[in-house]
Structure formats: structure tokens, C-alpha cells
N, CA, C and O of each residue as an XYZ file, in Angstrom:
804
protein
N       0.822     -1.206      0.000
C       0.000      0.000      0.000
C       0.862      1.264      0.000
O       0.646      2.267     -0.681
N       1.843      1.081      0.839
C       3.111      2.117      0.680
C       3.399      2.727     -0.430
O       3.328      3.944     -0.598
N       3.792      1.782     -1.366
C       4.346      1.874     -2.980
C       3.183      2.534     -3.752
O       3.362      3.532     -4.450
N       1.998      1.942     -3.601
C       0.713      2.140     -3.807
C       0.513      4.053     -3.940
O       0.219      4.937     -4.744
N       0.891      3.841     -2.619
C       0.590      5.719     -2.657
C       1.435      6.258     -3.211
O       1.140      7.117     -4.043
N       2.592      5.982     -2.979
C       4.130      6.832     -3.401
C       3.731      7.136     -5.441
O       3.675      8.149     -6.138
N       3.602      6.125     -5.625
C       2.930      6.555     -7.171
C       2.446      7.060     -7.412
O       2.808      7.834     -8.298
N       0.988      7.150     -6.808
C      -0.263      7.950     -6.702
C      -0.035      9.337     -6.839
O      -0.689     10.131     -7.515
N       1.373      9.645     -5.834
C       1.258     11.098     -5.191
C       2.687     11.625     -5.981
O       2.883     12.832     -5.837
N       3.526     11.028     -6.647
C       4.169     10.926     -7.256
C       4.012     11.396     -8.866
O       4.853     11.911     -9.603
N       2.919     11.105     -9.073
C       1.909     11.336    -10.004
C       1.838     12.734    -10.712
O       1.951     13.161    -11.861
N       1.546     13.334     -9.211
C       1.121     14.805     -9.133
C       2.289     16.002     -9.032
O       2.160     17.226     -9.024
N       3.175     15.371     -8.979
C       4.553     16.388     -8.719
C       4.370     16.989    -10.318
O       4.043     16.306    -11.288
N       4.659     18.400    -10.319
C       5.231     18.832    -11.408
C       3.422     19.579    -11.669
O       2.990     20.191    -12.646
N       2.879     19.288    -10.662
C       1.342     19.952    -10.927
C       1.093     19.397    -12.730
O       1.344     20.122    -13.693
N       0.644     18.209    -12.808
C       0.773     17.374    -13.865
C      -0.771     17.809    -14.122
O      -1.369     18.252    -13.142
N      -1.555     17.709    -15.515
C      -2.802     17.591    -15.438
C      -3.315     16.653    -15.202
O      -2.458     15.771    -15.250
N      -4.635     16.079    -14.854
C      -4.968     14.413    -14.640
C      -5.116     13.450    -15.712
O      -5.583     12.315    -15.615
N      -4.642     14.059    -16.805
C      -4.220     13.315    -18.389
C      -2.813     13.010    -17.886
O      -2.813     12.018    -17.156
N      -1.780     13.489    -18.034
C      -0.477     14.011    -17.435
C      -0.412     13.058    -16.766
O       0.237     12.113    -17.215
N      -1.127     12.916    -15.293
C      -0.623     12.021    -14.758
C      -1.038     10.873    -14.686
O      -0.446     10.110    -13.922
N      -2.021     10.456    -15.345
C      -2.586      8.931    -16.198
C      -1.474      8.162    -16.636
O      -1.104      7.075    -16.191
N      -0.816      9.062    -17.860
C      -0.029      8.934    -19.051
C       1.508      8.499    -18.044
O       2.375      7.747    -18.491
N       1.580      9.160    -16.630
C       2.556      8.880    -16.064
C       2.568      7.946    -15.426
O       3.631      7.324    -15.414
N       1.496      7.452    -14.665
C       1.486      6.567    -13.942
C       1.246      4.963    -15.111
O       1.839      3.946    -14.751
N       0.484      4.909    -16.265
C       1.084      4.215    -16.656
C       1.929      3.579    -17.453
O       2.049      2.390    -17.749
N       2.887      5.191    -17.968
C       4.183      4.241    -17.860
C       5.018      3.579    -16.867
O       5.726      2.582    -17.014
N       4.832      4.257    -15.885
C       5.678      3.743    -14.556
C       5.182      2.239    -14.172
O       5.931      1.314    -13.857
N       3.761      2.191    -14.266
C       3.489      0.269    -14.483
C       4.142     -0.308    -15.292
O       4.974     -1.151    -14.958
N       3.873      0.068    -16.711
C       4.283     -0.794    -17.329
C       5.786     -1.178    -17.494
O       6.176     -1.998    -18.325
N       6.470     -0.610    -16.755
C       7.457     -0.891    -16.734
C       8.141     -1.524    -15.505
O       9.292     -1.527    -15.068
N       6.657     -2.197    -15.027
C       7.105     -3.307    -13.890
C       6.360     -4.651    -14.434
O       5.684     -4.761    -15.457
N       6.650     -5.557    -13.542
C       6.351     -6.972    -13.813
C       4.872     -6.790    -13.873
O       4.224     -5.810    -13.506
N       4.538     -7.675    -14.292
C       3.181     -7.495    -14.571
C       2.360     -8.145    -13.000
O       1.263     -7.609    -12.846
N       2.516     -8.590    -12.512
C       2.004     -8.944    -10.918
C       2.381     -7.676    -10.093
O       2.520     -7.847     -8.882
N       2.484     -6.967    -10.381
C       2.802     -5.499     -9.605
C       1.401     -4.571    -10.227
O       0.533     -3.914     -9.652
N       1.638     -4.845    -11.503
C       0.229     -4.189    -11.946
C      -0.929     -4.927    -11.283
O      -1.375     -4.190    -10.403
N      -1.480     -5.872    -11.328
C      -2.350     -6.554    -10.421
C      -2.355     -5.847     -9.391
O      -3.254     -5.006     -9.365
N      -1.422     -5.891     -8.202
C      -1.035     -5.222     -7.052
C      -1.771     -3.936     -7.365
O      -2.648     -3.628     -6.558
N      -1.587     -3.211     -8.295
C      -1.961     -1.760     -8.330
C      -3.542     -1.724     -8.074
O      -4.275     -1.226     -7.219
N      -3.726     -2.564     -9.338
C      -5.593     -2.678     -9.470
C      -6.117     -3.128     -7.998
O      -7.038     -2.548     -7.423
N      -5.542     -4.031     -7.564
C      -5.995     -4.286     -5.766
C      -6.124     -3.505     -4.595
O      -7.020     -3.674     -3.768
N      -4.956     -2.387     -4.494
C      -4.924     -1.392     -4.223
C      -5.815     -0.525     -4.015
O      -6.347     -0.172     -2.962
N      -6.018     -0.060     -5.485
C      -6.756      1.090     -5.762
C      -8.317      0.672     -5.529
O      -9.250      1.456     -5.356
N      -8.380     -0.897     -5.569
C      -9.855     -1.478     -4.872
C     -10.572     -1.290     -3.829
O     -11.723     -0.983     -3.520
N      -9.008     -1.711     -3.095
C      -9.437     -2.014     -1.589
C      -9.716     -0.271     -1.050
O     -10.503     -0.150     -0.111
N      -9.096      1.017     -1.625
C      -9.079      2.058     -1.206
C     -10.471      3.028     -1.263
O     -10.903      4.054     -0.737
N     -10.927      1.888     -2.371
C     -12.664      2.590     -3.033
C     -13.453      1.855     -1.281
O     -14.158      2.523     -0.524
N     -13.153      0.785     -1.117
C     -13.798      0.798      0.175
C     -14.498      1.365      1.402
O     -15.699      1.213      1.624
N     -13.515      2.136      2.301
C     -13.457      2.857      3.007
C     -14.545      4.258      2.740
O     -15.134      4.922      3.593
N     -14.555      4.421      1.133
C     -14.895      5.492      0.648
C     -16.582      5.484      0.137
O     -17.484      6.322      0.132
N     -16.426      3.869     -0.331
C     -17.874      3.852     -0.781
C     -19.120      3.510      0.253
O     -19.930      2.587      0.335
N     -18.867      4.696      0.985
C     -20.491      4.518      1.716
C     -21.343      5.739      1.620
O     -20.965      6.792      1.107
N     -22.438      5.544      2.112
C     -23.480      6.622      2.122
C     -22.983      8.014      2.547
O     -23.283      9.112      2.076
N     -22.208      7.721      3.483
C     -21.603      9.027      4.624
C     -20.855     10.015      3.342
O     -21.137     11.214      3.329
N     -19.986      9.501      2.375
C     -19.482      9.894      1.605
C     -20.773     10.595      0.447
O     -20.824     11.734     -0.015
N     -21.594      9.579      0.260
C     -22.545      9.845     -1.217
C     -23.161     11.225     -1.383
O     -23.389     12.026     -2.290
N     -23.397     11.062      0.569
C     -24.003     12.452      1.202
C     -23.136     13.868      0.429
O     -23.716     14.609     -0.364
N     -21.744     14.047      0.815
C     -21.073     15.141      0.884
C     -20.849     15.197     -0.865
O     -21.202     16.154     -1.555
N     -20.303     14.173     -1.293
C     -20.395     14.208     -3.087
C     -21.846     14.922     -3.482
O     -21.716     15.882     -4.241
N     -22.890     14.677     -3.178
C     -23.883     14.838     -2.996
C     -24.184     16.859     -3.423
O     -24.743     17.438     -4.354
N     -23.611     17.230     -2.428
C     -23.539     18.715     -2.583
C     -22.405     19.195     -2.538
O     -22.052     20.109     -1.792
N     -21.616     18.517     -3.477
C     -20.521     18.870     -4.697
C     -21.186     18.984     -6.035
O     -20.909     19.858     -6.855
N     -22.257     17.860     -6.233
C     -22.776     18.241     -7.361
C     -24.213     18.440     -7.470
O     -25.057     17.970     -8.232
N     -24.273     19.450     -6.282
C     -25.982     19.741     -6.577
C     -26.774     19.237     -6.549
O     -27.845     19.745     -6.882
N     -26.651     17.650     -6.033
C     -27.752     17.190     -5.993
C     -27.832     16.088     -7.493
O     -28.684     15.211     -7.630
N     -26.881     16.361     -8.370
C     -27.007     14.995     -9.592
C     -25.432     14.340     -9.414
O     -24.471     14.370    -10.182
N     -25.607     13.712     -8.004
C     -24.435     12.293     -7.942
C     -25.436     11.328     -8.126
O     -26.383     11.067     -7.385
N     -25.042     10.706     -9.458
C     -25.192      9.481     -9.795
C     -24.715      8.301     -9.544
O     -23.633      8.463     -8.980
N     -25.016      6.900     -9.698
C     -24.218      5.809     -9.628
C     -22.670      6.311    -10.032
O     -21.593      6.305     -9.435
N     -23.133      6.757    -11.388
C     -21.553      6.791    -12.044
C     -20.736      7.816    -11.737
O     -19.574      7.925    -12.130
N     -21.426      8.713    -10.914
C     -20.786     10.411    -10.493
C     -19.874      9.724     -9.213
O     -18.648      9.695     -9.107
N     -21.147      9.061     -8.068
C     -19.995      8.727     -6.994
C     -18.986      7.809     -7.723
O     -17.927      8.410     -7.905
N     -18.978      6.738     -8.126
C     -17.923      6.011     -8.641
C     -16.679      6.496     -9.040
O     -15.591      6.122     -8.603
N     -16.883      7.341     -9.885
C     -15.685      8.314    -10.785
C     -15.355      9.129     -9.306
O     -14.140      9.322     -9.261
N     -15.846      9.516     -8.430
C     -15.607     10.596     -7.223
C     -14.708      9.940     -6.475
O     -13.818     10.516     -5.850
N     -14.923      8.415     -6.494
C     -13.735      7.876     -5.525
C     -12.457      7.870     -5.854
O     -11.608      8.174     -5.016
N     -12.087      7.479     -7.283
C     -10.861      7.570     -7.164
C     -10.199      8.994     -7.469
O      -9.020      9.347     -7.433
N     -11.252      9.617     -7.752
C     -10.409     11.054     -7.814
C     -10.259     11.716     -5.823
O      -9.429     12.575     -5.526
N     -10.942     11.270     -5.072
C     -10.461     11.225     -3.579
C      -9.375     10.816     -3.735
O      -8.498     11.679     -3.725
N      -8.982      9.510     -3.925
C      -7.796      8.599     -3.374
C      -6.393      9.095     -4.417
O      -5.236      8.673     -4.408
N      -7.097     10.231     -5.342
C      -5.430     10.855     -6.441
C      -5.349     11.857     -5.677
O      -4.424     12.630     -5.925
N      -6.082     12.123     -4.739
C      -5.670     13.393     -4.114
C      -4.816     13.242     -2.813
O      -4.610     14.152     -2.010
N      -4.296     11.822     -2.711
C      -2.826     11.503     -1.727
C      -3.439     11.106     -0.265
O      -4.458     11.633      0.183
N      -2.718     10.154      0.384
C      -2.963      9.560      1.659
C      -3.520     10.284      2.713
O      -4.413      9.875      3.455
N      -2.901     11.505      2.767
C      -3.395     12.166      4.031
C      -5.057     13.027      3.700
O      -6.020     12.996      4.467
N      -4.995     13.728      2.389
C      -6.856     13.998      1.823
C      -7.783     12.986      2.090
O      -8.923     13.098      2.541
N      -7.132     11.931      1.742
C      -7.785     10.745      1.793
C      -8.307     10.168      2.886
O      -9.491      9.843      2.978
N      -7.252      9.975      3.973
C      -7.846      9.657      5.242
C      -8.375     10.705      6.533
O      -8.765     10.360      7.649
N      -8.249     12.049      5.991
C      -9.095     13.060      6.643
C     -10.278     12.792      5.935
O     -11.173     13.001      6.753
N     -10.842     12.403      4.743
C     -12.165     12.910      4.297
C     -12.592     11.403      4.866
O     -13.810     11.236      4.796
N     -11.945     10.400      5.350
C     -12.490      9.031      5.417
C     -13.415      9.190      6.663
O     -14.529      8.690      6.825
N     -12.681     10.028      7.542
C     -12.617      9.996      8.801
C     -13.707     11.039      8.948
O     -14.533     10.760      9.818
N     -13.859     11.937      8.435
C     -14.819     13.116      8.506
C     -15.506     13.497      6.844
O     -15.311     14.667      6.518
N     -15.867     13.087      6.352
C     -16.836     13.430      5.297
C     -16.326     15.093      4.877
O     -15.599     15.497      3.969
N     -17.090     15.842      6.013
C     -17.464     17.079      5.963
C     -15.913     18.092      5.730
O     -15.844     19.246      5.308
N     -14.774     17.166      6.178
C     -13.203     17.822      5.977
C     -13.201     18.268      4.196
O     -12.678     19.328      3.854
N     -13.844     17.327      3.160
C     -13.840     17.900      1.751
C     -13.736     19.278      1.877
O     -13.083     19.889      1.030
N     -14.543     20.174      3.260
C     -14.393     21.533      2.246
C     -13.278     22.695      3.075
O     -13.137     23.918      3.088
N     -12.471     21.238      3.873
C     -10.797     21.874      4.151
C     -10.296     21.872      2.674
O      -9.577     22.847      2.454
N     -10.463     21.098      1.660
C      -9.290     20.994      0.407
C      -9.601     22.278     -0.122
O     -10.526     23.090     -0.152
N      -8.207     22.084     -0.607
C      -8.141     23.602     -1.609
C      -8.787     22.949     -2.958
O      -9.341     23.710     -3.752
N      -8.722     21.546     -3.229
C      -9.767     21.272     -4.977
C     -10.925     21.372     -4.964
O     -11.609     21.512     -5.978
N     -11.482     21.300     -3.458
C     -12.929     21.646     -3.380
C     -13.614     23.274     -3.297
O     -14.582     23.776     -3.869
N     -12.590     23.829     -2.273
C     -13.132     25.080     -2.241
C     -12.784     26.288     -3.292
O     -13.210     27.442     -3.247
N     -11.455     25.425     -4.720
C     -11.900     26.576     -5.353
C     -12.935     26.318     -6.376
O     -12.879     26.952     -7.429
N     -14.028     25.309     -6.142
C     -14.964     25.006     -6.815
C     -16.302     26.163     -6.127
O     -17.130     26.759     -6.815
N     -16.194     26.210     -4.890
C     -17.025     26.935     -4.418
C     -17.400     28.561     -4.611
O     -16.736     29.590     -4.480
N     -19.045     28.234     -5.055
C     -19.545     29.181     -5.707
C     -18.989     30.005     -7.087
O     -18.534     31.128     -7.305
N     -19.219     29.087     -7.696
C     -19.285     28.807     -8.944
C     -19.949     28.158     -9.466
O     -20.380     27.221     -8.792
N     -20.401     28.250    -10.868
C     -21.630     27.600    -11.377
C     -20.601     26.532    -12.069
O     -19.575     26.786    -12.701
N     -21.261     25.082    -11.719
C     -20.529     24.002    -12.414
C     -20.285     24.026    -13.840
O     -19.311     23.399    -14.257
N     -20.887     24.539    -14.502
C     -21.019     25.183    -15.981
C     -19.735     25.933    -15.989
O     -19.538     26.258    -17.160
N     -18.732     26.377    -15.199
C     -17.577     27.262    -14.946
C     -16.256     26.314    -14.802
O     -15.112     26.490    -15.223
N     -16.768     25.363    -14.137
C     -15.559     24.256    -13.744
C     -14.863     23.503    -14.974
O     -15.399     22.623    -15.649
N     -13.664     23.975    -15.128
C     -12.831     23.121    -15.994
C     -13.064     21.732    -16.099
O     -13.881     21.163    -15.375
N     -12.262     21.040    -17.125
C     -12.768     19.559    -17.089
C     -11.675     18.678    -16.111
O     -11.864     17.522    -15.731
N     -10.272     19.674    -15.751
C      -9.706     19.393    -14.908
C      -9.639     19.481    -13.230
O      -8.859     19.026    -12.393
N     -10.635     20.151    -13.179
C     -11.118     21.117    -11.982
C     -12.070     19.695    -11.368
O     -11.860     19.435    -10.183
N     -13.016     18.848    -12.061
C     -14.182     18.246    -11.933
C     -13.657     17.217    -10.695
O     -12.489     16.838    -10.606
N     -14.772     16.823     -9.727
C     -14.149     15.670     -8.807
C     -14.460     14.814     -8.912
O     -15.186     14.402     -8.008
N     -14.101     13.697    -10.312
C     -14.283     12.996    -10.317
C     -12.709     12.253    -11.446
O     -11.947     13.097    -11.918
N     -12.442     10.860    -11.716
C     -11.402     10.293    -12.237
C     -11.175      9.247    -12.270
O     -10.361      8.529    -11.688
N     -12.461      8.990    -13.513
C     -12.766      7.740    -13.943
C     -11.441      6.969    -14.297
O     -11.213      5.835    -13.877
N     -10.444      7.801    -15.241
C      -9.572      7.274    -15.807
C      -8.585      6.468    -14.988
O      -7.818      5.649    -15.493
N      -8.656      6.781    -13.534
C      -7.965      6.232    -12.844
C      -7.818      4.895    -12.996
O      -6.714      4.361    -13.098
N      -9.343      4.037    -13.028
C      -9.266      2.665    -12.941
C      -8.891      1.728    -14.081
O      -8.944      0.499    -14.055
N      -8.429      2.656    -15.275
C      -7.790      2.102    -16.699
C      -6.636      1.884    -16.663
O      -6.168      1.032    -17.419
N      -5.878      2.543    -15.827
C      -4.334      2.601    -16.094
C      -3.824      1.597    -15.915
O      -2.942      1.295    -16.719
N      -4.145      0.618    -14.778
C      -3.576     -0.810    -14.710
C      -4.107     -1.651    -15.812
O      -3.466     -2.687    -15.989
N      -5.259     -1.432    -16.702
C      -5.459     -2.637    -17.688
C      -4.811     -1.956    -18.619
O      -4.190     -2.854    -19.188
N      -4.378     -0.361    -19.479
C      -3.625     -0.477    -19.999
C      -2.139     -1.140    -19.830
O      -1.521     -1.732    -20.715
N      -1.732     -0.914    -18.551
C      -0.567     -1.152    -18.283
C      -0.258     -2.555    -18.457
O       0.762     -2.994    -18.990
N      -1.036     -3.103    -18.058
C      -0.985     -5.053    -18.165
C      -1.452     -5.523    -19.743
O      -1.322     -6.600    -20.325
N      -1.930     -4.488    -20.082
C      -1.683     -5.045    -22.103
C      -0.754     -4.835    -22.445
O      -0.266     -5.548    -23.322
N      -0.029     -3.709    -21.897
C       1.221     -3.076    -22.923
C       2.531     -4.396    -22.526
O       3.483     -4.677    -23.254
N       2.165     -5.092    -21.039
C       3.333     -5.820    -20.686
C       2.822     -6.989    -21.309
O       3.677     -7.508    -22.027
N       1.413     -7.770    -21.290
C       1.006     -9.070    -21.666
C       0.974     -9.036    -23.044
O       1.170    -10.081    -23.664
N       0.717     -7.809    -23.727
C      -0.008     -8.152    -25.019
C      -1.158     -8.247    -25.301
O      -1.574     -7.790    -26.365
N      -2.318     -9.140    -24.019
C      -3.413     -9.300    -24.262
C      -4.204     -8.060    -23.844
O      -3.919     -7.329    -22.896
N      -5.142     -7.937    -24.604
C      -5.549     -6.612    -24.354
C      -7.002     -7.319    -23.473
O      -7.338     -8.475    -23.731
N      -7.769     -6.487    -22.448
C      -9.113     -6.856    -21.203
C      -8.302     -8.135    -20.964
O      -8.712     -9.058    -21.667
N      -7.149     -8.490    -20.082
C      -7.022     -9.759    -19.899
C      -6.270     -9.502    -17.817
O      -5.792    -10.313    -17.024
N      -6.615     -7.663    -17.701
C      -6.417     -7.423    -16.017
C      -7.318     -8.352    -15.290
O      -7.036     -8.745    -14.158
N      -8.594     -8.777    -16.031
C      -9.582     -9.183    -14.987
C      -9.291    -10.520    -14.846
O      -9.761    -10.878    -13.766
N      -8.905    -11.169    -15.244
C      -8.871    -12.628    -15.529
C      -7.219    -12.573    -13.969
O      -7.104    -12.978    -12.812
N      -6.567    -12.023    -14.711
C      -5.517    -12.180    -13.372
C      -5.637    -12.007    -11.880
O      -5.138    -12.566    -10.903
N      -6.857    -10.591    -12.158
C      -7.641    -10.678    -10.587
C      -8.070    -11.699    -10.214
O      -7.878    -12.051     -9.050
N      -8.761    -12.454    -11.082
C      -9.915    -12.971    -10.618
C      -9.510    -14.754     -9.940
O     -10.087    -15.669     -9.351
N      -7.895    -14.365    -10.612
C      -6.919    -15.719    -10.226
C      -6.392    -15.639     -9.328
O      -5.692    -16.598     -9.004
N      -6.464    -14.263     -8.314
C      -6.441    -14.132     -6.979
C      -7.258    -14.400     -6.207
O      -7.203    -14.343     -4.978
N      -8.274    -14.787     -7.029
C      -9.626    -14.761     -5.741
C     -10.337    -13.255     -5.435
O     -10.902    -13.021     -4.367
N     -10.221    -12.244     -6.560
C     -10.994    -11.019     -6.314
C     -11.549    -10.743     -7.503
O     -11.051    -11.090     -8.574
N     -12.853     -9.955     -7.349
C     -13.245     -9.221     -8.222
C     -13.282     -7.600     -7.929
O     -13.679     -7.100     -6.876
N     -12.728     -6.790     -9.216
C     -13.145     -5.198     -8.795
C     -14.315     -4.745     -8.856
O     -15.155     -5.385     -9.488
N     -14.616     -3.684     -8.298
C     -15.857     -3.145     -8.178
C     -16.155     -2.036     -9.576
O     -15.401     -1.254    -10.156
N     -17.246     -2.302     -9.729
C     -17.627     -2.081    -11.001
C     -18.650     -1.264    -11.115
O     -19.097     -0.958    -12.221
N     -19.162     -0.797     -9.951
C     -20.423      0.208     -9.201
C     -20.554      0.432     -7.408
O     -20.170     -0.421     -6.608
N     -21.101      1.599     -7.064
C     -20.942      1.506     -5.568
C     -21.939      0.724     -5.256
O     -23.023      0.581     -5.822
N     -21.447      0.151     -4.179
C     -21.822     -0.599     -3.191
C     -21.824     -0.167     -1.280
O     -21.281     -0.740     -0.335
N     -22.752      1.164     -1.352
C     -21.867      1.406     -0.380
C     -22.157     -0.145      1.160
O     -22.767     -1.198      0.973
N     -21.533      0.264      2.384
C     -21.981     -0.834      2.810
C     -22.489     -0.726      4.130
O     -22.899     -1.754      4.671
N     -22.541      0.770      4.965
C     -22.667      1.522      5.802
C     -24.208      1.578      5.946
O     -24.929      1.229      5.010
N     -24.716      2.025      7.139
C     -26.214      1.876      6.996
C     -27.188      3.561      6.151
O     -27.184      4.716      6.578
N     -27.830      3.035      4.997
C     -28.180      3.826      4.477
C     -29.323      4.810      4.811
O     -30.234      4.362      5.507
N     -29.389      6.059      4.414
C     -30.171      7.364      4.315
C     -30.238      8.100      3.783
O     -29.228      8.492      3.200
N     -31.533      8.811      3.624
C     -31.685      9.433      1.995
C     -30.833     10.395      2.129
O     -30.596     11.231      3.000
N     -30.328     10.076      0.903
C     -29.371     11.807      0.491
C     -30.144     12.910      0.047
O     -29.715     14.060     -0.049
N     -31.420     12.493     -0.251
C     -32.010     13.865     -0.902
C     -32.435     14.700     -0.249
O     -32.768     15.767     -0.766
N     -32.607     14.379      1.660
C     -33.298     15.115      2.347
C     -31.873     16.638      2.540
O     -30.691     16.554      2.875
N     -32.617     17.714      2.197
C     -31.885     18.943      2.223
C     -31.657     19.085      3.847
O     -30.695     19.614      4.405
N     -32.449     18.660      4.264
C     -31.908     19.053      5.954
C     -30.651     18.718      6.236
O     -29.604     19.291      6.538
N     -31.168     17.268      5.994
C     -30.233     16.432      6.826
C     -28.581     16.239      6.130
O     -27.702     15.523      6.609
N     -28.488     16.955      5.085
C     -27.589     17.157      4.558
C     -26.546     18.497      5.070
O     -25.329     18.441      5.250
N     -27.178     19.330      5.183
C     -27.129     20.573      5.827
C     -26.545     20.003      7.087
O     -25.326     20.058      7.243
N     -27.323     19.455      8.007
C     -26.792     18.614      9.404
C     -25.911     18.330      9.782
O     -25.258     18.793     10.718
N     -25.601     16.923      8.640
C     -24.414     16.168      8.352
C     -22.922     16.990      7.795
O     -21.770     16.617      8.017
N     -23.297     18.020      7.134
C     -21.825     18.947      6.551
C     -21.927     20.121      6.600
O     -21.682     20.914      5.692
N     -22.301     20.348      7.675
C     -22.189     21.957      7.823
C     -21.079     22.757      7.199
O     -21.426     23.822      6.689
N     -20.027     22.491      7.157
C     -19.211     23.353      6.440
C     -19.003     23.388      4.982
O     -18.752     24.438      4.392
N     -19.130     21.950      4.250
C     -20.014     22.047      3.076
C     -20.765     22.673      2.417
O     -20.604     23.486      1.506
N     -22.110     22.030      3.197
C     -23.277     22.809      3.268
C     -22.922     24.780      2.524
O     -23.246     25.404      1.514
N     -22.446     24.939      3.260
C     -22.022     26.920      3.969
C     -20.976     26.743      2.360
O     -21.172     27.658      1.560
N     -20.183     25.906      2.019
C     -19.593     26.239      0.658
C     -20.353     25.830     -0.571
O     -20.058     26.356     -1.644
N     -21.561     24.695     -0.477
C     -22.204     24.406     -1.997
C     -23.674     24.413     -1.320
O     -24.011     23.317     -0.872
N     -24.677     25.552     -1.161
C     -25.535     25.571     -0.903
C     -26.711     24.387     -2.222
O     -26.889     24.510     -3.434
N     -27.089     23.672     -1.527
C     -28.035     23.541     -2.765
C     -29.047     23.859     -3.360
O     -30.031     23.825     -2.621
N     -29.322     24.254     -4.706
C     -30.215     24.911     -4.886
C     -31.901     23.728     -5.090
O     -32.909     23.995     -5.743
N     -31.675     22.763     -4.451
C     -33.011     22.002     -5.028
C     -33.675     21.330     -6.305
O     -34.843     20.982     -6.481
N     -32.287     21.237     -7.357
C     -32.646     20.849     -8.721
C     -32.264     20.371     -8.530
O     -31.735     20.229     -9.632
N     -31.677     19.466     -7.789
C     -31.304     17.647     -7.871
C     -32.457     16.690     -7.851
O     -32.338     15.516     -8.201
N     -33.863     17.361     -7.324
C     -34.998     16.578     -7.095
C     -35.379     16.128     -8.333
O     -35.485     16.908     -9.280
N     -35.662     14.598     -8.457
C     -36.267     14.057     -9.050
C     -35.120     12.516     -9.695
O     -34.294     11.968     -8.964
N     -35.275     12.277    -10.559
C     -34.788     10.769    -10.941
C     -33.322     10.637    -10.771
O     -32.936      9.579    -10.275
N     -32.657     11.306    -11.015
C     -31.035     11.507    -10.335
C     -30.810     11.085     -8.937
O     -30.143     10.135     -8.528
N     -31.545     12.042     -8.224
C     -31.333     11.864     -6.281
C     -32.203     10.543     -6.440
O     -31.851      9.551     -5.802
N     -33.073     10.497     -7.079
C     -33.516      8.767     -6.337
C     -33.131      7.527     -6.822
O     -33.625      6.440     -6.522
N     -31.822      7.850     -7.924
C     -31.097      6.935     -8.226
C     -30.243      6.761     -7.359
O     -29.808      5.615     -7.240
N     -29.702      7.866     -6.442
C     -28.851      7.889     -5.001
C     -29.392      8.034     -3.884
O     -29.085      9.006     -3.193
N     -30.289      7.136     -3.467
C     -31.316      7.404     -2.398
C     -31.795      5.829     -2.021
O     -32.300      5.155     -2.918
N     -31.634      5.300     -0.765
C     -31.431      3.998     -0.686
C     -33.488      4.032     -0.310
O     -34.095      2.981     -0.104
């Protein structure tokens, strides 16, 4: 997990863009054994964990107004876990710390319509880099899963959170739960309707 991060955060030196540091991180796989890449994809699994629960869905939640989707939180986790060990385990630990970061608060108040595509909190691309990386070493190209799965794991492929659930859509209780949030992404109430009750247990 050590190595794990050191890459991660390694990544980001040189204030890289999150293309930039895709493109970096996997060359730096592929230029390990290919059971190291595995290692990576496991990693970056086990780290969506911690992250994928409700407590979290909440605060993503009013980051984006109210339209976190299946696929919004998903992409949200690993762009948490590129943002280095210590972001990571303050927001694990407290939800509501998101709006200590400086990537969150210079989102605040601003119309998302304003936010760069680098700016966005989310980083889907994250979870590609090890299957590129394990084609460029195997050759076989979709052949990461099959090596997982010869560990005895499968990756996660949607949240699951596993924490006991509550609606995210209630504006109160959101307010409640992240007060300092809250006070940086007020919501304006257009999340209501088929979006929030796609994130709403």
C-alpha cells in the first residue's frame, strides 16, 4: 500500500494535469512486472472501500448539486484517493473535511457550468491505467480481470456502499451532516427528481 501511494502522489509532482498524470502513472506500471500491476488494481480497490459509503454519497452529494449518480460517486472515488494519503484519510474519517481541500473550495460558488474539465471531482480514468498497463506488458488486451480474478478477487464495477443507508435527498439532513459544506455548496433544489432517487437507498 506504501508503494501504492508513493505513485499515486508521485503522479502529481510537477502539478501534472490528470491526463499528465494517467499517461505517467502508466508508464511507470508498465514498466514493472506485470504482478505489480495486479497489485496496483488491488490497491486502488481495496481504497474505493473505506470510501464507498453513504456518509461519503451524502457530501459528493452537494458537490454536485444534488445529480451524484451511480456513475458520479464512482468516478468521485478515485479522484479522492489521487488526491494523496493524508486527503484521503481526513475525508475518510470526517466526510465534511472535503471543504478543508483547496480542490474543493476553489470550486465553491461557482456555477458548475464554470468548472474546468480538470477542476471536476471525479477520475474515472484512474481505474484504466492498470489494464492499460498489463496489455502493454502481456499483449493481451481486457485480460487485467482474468488475473484478478486468479487471486480470488473481483473489482468493483459500481458503488456498493456498505454503511447503513439514508436518503441523500433530504436537504436538511444534509445541511446537518456537513455543515461546512453545506455553507460552501448551498443547494439549490434541482437535484430533485430521478437523479437523487437513483442515489437514495
Amino acid at each position: 500500500m506504501d508503494e501504492f501511494w508513493a505513485l499515486v502522489e508521485a503522479s502529481a509532482d510537477g502539478a501534472r494535469t490528470p491526463d499528465e498524470r494517467l499517461a505517467w502513472l502508466t508508464d511507470r506500471l508498465a514498466a514493472r512486472p506485470a504482478a505489480e500491476v495486479v497489485d496496483f488494481a488491488l490497491r486502488l480497490d481495496e481504497l474505493r472501500g473505506p470510501v464507498d459509503t453513504w456518509r461519503l454519497w451524502g457530501a459528493a452529494t452537494l458537490l454536485f448539486d444534488g445529480f451524484c449518480s451511480d456513475d458520479s460517486f464512482h468516478y468521485f472515488q478515485p479522484w479522492l484517493i489521487g488526491l494523496g494519503r493524508e486527503a484521503y484519510h481526513r475525508v475518510v474519517a470526517d466526510p465534511d473535511a472535503l471543504a478543508d481541500l483547496p480542490q474543493v473550495r476553489r470550486l465553491a460558488g461557482r456555477p458548475r457550468g464554470d468548472w474546468a474539465d480538470d477542476e471536476w471531482p471525479d477520475w474515472e480514468c484512474l481505474d484504466y491505467v492498470a489494464d492499460e498497463a498489463y496489455e502493454r506488458i502481456t499483449g493481451a488486451p481486457e485480460s487485467l480481470d482474468d488475473a484478478v480474478s486468479a487471486r480470488g478477487r473481483e473489482l468493483r464495477s459500481s458503488p456498493q456502499p456498505g454503511d447503513e443507508a439514508w436518503a441523500v435527498s433530504d436537504l436538511a439532513e444534509l445541511s446537518r451532516r456537513y455543515p461546512r459544506l453545506a455553507a460552501l455548496f448551498p443547494l439549490s433544489g434541482r437535484g430533485r427528481g430521478s437523479v437523487w432517487e437513483t442515489a437514495t437507498p
